[in-house]
JSON list of C-alpha atoms in Angstrom, two decimals:
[
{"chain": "T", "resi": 257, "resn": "UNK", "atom": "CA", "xyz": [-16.84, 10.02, -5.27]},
{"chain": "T", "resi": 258, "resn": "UNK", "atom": "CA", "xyz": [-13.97, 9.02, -3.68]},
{"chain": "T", "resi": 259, "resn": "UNK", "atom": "CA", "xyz": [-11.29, 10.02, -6.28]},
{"chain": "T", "resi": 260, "resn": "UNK", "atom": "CA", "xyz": [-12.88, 13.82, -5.41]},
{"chain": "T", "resi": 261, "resn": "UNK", "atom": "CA", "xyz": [-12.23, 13.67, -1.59]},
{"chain": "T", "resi": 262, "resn": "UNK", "atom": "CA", "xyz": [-8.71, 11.91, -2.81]},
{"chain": "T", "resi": 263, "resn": "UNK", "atom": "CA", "xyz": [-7.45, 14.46, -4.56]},
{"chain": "T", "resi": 264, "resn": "UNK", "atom": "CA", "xyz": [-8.85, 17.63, -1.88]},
{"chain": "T", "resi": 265, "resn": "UNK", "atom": "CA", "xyz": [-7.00, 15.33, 0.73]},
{"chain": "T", "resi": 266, "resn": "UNK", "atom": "CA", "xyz": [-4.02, 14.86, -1.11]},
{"chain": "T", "resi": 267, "resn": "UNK", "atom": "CA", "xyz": [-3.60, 18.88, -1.74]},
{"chain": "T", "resi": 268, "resn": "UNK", "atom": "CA", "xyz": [-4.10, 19.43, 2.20]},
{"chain": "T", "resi": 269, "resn": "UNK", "atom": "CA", "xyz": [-2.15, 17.07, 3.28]},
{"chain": "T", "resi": 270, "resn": "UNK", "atom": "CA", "xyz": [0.92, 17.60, 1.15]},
{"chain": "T", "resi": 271, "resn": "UNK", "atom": "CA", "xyz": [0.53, 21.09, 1.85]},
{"chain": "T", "resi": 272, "resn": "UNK", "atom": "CA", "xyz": [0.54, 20.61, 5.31]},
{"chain": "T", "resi": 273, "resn": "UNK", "atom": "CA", "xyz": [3.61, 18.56, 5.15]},
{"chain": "T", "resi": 274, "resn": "UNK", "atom": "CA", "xyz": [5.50, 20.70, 3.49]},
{"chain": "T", "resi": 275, "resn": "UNK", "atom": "CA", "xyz": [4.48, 23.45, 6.09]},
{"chain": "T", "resi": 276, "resn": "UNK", "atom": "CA", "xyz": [5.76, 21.35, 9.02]},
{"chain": "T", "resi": 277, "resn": "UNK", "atom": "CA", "xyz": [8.64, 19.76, 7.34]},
{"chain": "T", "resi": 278, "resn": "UNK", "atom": "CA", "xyz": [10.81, 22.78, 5.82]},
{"chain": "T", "resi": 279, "resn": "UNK", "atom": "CA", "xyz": [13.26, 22.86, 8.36]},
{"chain": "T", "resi": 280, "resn": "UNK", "atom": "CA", "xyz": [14.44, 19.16, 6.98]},
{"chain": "T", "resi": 281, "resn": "UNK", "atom": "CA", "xyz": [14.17, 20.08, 3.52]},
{"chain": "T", "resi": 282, "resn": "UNK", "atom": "CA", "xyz": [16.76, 22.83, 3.83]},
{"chain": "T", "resi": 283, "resn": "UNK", "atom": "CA", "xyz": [18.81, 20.23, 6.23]},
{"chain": "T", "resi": 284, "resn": "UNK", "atom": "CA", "xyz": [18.18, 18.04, 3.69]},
{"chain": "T", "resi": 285, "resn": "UNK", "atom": "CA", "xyz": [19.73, 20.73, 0.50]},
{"chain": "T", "resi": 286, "resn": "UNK", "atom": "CA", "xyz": [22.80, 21.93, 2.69]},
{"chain": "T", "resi": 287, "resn": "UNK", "atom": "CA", "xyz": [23.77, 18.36, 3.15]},
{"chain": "T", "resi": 288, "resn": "UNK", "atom": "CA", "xyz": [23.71, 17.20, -0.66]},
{"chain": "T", "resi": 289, "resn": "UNK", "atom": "CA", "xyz": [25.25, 20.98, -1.35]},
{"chain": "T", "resi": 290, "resn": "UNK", "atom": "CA", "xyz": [28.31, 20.58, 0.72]},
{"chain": "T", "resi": 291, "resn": "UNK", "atom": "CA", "xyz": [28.60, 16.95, 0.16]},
{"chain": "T", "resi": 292, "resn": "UNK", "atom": "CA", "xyz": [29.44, 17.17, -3.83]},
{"chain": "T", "resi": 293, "resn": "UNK", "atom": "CA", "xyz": [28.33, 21.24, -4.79]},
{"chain": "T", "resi": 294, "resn": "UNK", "atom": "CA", "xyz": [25.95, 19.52, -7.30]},
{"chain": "T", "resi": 295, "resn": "UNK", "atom": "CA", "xyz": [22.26, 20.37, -8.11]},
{"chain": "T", "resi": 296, "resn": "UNK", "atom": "CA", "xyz": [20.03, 19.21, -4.70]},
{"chain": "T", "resi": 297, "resn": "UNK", "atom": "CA", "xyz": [16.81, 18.20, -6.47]},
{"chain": "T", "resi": 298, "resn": "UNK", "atom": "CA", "xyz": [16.95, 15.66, -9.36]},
{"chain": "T", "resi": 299, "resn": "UNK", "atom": "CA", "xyz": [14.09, 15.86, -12.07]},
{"chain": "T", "resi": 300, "resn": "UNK", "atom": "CA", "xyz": [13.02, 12.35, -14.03]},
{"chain": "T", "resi": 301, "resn": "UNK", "atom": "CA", "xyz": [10.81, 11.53, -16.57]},
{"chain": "T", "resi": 302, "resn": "UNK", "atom": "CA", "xyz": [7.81, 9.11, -15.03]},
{"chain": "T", "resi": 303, "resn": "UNK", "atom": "CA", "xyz": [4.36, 8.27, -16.18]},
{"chain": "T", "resi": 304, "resn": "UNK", "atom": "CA", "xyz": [1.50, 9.52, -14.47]},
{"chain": "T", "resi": 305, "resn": "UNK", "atom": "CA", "xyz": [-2.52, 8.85, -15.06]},
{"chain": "T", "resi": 306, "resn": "UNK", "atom": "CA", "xyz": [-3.40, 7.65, -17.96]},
{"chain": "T", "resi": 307, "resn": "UNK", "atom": "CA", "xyz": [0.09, 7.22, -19.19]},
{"chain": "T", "resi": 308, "resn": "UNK", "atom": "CA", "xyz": [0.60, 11.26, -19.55]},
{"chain": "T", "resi": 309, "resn": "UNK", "atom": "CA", "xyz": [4.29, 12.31, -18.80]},
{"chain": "T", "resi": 310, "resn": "UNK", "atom": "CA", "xyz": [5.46, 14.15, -15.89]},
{"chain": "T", "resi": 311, "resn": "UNK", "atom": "CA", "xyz": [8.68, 14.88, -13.80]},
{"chain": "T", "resi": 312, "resn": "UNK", "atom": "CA", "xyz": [9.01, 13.55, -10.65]},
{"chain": "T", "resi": 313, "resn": "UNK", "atom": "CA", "xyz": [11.35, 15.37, -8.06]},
{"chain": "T", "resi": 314, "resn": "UNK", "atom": "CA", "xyz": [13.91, 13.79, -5.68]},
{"chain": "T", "resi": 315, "resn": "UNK", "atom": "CA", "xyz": [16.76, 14.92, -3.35]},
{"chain": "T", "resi": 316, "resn": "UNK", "atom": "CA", "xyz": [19.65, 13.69, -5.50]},
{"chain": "T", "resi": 317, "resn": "UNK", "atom": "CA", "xyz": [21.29, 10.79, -4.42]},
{"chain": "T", "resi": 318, "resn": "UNK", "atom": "CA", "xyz": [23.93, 10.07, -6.85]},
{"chain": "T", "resi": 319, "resn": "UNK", "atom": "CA", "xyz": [26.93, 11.75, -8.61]},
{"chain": "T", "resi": 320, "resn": "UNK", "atom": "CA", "xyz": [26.12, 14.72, -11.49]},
{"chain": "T", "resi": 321, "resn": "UNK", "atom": "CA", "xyz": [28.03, 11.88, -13.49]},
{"chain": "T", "resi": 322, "resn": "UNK", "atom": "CA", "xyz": [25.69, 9.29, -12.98]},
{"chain": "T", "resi": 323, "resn": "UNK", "atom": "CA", "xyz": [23.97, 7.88, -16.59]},
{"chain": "T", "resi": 324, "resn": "UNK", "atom": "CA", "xyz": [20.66, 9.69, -16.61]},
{"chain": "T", "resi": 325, "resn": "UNK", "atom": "CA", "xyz": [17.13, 7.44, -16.94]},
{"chain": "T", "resi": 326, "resn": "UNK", "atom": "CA", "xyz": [19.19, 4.13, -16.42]},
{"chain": "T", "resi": 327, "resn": "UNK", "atom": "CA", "xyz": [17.41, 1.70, -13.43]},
{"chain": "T", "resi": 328, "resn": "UNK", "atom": "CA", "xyz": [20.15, 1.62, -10.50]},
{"chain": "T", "resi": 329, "resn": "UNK", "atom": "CA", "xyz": [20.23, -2.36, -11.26]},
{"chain": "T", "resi": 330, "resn": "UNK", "atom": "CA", "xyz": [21.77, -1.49, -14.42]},
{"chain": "T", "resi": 331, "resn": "UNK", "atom": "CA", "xyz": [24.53, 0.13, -13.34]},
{"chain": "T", "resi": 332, "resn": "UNK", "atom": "CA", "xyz": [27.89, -2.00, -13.52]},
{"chain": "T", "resi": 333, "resn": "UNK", "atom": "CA", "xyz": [28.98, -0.74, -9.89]},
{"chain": "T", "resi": 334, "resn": "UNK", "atom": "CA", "xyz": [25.16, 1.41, -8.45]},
{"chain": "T", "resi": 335, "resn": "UNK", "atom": "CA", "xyz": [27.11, 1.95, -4.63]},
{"chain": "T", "resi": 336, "resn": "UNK", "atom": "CA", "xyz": [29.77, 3.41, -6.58]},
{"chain": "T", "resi": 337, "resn": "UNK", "atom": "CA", "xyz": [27.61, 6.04, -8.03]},
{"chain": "T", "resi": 338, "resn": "UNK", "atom": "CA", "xyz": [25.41, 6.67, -4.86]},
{"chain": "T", "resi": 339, "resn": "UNK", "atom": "CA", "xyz": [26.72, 9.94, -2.24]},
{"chain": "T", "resi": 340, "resn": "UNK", "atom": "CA", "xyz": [27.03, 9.69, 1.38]},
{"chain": "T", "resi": 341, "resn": "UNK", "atom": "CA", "xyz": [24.33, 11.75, 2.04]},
{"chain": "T", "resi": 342, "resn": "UNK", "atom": "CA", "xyz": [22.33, 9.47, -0.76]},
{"chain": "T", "resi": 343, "resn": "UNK", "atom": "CA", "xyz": [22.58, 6.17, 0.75]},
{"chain": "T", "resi": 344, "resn": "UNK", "atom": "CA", "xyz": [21.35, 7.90, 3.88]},
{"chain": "T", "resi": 345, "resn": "UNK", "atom": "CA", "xyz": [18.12, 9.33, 1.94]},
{"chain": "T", "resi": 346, "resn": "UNK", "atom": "CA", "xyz": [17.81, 6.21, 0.13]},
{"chain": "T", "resi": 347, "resn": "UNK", "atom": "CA", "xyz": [17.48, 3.79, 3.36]},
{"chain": "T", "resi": 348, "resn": "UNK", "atom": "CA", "xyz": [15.38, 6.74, 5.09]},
{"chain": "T", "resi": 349, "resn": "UNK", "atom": "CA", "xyz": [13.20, 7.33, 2.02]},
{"chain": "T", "resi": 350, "resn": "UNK", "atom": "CA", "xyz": [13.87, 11.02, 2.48]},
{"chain": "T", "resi": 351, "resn": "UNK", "atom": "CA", "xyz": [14.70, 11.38, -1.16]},
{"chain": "T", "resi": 352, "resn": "UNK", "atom": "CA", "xyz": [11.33, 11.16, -2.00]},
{"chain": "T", "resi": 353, "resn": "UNK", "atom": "CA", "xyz": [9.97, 14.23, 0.33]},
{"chain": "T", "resi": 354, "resn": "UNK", "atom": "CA", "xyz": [10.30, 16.61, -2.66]},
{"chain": "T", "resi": 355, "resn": "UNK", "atom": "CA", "xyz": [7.41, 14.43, -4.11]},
{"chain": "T", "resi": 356, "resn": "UNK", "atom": "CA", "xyz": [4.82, 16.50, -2.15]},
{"chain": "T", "resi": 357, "resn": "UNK", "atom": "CA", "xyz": [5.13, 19.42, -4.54]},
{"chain": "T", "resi": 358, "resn": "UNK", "atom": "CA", "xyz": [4.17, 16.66, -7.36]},
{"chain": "T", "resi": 359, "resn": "UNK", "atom": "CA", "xyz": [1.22, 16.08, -4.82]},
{"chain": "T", "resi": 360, "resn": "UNK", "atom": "CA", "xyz": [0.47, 19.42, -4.53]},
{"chain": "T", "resi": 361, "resn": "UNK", "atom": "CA", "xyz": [0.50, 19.85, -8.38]},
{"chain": "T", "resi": 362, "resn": "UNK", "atom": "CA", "xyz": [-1.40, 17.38, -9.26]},
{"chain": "T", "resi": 363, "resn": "UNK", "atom": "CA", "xyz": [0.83, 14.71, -10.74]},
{"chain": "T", "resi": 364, "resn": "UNK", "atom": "CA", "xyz": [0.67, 12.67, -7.89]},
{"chain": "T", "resi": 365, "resn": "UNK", "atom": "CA", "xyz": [-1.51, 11.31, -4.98]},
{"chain": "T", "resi": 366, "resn": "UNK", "atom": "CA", "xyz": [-0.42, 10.05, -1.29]},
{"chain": "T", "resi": 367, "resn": "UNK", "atom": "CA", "xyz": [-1.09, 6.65, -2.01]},
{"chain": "T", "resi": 368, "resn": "UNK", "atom": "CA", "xyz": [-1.14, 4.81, -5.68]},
{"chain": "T", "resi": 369, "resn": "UNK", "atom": "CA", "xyz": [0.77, 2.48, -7.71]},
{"chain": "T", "resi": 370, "resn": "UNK", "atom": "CA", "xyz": [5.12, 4.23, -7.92]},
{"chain": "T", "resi": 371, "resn": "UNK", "atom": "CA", "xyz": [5.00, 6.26, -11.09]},
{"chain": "T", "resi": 372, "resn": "UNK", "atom": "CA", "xyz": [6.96, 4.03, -13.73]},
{"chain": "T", "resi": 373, "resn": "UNK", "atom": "CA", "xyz": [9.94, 5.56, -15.88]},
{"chain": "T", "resi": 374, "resn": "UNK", "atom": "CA", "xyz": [8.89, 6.71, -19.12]},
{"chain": "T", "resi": 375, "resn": "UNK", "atom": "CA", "xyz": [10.76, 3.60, -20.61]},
{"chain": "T", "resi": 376, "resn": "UNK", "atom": "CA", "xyz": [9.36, 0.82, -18.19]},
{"chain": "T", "resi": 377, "resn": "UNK", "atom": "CA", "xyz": [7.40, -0.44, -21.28]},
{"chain": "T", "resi": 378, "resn": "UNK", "atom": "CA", "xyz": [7.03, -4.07, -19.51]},
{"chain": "T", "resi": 379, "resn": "UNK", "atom": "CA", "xyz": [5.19, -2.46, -16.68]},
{"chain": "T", "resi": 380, "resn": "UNK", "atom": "CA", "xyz": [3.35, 0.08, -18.30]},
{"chain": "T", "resi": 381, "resn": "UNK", "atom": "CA", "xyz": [1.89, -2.57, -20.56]},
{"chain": "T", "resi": 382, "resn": "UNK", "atom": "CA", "xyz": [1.59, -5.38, -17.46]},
{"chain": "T", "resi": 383, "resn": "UNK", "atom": "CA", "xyz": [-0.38, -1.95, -15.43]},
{"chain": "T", "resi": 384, "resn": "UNK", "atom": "CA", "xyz": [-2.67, -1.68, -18.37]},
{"chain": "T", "resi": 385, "resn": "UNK", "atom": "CA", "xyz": [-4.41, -5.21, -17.79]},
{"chain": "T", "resi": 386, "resn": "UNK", "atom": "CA", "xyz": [-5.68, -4.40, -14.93]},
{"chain": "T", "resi": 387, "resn": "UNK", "atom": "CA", "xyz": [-6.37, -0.17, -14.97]},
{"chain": "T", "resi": 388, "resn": "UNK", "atom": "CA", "xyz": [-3.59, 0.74, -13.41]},
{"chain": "T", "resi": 389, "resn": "UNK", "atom": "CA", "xyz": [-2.41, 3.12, -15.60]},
{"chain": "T", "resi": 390, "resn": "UNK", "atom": "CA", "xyz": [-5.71, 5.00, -15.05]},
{"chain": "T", "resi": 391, "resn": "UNK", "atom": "CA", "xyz": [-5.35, 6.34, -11.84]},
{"chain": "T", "resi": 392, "resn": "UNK", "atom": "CA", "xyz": [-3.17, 8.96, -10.04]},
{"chain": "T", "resi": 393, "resn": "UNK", "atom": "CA", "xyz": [0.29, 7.24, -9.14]},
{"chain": "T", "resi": 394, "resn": "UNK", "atom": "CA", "xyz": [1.06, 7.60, -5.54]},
{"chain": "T", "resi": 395, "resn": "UNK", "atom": "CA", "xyz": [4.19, 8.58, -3.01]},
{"chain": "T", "resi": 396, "resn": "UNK", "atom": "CA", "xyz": [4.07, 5.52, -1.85]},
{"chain": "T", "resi": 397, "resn": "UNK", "atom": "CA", "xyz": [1.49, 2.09, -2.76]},
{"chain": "T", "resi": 398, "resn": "UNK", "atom": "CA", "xyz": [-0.12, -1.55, -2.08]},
{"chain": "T", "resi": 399, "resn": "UNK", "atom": "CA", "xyz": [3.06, -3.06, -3.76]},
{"chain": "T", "resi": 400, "resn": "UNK", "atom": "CA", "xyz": [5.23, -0.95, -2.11]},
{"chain": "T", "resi": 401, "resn": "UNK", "atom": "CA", "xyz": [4.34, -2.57, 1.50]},
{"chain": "T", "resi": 402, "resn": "UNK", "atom": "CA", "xyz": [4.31, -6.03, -0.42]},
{"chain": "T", "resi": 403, "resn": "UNK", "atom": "CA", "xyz": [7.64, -6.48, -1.09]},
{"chain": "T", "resi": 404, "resn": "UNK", "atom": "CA", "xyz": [8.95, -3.13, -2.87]},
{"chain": "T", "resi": 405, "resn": "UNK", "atom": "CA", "xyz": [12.60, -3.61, -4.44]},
{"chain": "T", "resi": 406, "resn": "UNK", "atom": "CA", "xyz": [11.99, -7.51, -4.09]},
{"chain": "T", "resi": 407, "resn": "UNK", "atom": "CA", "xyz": [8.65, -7.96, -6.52]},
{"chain": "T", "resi": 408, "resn": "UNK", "atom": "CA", "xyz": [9.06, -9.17, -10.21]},
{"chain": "T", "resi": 409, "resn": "UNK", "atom": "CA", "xyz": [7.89, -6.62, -12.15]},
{"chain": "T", "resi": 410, "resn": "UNK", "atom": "CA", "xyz": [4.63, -8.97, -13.26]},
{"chain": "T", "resi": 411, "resn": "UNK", "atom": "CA", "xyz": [3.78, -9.66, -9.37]},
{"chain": "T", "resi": 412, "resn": "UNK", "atom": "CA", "xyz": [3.88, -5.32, -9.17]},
{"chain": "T", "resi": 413, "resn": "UNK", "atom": "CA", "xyz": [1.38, -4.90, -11.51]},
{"chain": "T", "resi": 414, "resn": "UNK", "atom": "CA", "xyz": [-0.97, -7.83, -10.13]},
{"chain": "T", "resi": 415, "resn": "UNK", "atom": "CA", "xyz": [-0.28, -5.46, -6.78]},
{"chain": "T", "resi": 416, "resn": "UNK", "atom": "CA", "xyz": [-1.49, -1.81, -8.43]},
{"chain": "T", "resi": 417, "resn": "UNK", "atom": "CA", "xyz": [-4.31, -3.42, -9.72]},
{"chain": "T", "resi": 418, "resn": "UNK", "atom": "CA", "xyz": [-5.55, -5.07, -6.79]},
{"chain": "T", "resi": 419, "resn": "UNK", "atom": "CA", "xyz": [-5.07, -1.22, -5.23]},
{"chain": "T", "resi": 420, "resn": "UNK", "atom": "CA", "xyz": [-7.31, -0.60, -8.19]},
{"chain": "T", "resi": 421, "resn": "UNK", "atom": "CA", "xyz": [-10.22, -2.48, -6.89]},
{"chain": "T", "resi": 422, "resn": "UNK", "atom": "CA", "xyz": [-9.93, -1.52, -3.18]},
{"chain": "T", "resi": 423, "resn": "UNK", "atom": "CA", "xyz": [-9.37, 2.18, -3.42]},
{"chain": "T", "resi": 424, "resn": "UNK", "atom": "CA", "xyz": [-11.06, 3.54, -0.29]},
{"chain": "T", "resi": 425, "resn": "UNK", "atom": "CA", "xyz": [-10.33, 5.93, 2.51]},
{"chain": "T", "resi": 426, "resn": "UNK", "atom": "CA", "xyz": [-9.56, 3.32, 4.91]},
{"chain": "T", "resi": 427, "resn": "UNK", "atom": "CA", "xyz": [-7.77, 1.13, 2.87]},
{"chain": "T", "resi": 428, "resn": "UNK", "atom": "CA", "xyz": [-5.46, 4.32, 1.57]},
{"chain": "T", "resi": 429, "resn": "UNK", "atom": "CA", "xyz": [-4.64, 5.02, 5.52]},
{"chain": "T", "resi": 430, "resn": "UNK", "atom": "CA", "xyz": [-4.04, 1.20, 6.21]},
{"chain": "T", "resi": 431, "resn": "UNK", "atom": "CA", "xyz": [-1.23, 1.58, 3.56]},
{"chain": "T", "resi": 432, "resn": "UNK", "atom": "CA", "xyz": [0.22, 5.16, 4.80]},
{"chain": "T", "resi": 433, "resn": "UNK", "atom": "CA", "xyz": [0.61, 3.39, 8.38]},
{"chain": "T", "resi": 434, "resn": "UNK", "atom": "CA", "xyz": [2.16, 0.47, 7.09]},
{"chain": "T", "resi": 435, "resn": "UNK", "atom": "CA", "xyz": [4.50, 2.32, 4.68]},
{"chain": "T", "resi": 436, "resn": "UNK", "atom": "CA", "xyz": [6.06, 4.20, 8.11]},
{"chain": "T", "resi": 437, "resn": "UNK", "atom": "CA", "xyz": [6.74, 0.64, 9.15]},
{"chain": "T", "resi": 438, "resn": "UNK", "atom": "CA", "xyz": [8.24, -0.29, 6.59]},
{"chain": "T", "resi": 439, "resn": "UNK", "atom": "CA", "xyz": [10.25, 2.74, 6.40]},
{"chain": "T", "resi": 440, "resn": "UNK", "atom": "CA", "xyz": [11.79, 2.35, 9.67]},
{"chain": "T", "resi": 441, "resn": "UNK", "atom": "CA", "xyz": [12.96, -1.52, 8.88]},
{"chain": "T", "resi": 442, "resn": "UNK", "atom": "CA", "xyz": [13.96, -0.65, 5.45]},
{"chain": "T", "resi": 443, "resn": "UNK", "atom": "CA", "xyz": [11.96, -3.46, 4.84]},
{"chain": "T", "resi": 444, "resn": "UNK", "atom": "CA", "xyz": [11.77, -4.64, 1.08]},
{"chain": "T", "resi": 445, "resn": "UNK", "atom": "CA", "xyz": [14.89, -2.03, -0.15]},
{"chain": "T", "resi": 446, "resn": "UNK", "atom": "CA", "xyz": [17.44, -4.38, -2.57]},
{"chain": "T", "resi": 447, "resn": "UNK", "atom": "CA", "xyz": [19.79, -1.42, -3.66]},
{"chain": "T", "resi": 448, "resn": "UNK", "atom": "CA", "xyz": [20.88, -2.20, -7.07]},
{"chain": "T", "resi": 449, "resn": "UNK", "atom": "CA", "xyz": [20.65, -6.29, -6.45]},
{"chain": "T", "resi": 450, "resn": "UNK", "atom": "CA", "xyz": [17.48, -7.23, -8.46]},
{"chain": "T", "resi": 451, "resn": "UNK", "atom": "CA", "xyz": [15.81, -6.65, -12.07]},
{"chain": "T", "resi": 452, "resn": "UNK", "atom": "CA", "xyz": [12.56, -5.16, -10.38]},
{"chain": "T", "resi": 453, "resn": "UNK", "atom": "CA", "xyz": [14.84, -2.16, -8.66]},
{"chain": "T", "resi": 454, "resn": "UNK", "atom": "CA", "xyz": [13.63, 0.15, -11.29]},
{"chain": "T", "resi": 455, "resn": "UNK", "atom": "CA", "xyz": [13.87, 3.53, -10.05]},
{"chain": "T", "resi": 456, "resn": "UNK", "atom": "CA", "xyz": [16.39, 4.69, -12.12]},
{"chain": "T", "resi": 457, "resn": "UNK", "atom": "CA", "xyz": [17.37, 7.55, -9.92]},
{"chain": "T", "resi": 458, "resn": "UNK", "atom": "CA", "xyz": [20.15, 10.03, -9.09]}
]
């Protein structure tokens, strides 16, 4: 019953956001435009429920000459690659506002396990012991407030399946208030230092 209300909430919500939140979207655009002239939103492949492909949309962080579906960590020099304006978006988590129109869509919800890349085979497979790969990914998730950048990929999946089990209203909003804490202390964010950084993103 509750995947029903979810997904109603989930279209509101982002809907709303993206209602209130223009003005810092086009803020947002201008500021990547005039940084570097390159394209503002940056498309990825990731894998959504039940392991059906989608693309996920971010502000672009990185150079138009960054090596495209490569994790940051495997980048010889990542900092080297990231803008000005990125590293901003990246410790903010701004990047990932452009999400809500994969909310709105239907790729995504609020809150579920981060949407692997297409190629995270280890974690798809370590997600698929324990159902993770069954429900909508999320903007933001249990593991994300558990350590983020800093959790082996094995201790991630443990994380999206105990989400799994505990799906409920009040557990979703106990993890949206604790993901704007750990926004604001940047808590968990390893830029390019550790094997489970595996966004892979520009």
């Amino acid at each position: 019953m509750y995947i029903k209300i979810k997904r109603i909430l989930d279209f509101v919500l982002s809907l709303a956001a993206l209602l209130i939140f223009w003005w810092l979207f086009v803020i947002i655009a201008l500021l990547i435009k005039l940084e570097d002239g390159g394209n503002i939103i940056f498309r990825q492949r990731r894998i959504g429920i039940h392991k059906k492909e989608f693309s996920i949309y971010k502000f672009r962080t990185m150079k138009m000459d960054t090596p495209k579906d490569i994790p940051t960590h495997m980048l010889k020099d990542p900092q080297s690659y990231i803008t000005k304006t990125g590293a901003f978006l990246r410790r903010s988590s701004l990047d990932e506002l452009p999400q809500l129109f994969n909310i709105l869509k239907g790729d995504m919800s609020i809150v579920g396990p981060r949407p692997a890349l297409y190629n995270q085979y280890d974690l798809i497979k370590e997600r698929d012991k324990y159902g993770a790969n069954d429900i909508m990914p999320g903007l933001t998730g249990w593991a994300q407030i558990n350590g983020r950048d800093e959790l082996p990929i094995t201790v991630k999946a443990e994380y999206d399946g105990e989400y799994v089990k505990k799906m409920s209203f009040l557990f979703d909003i106990n993890i949206v208030i604790k993901t704007v804490f750990s926004v604001f202390t940047a808590d968990g964010v390893m830029e390019g230092r550790h094997e489970s950084n595996t966004d892979g993103r520009k």
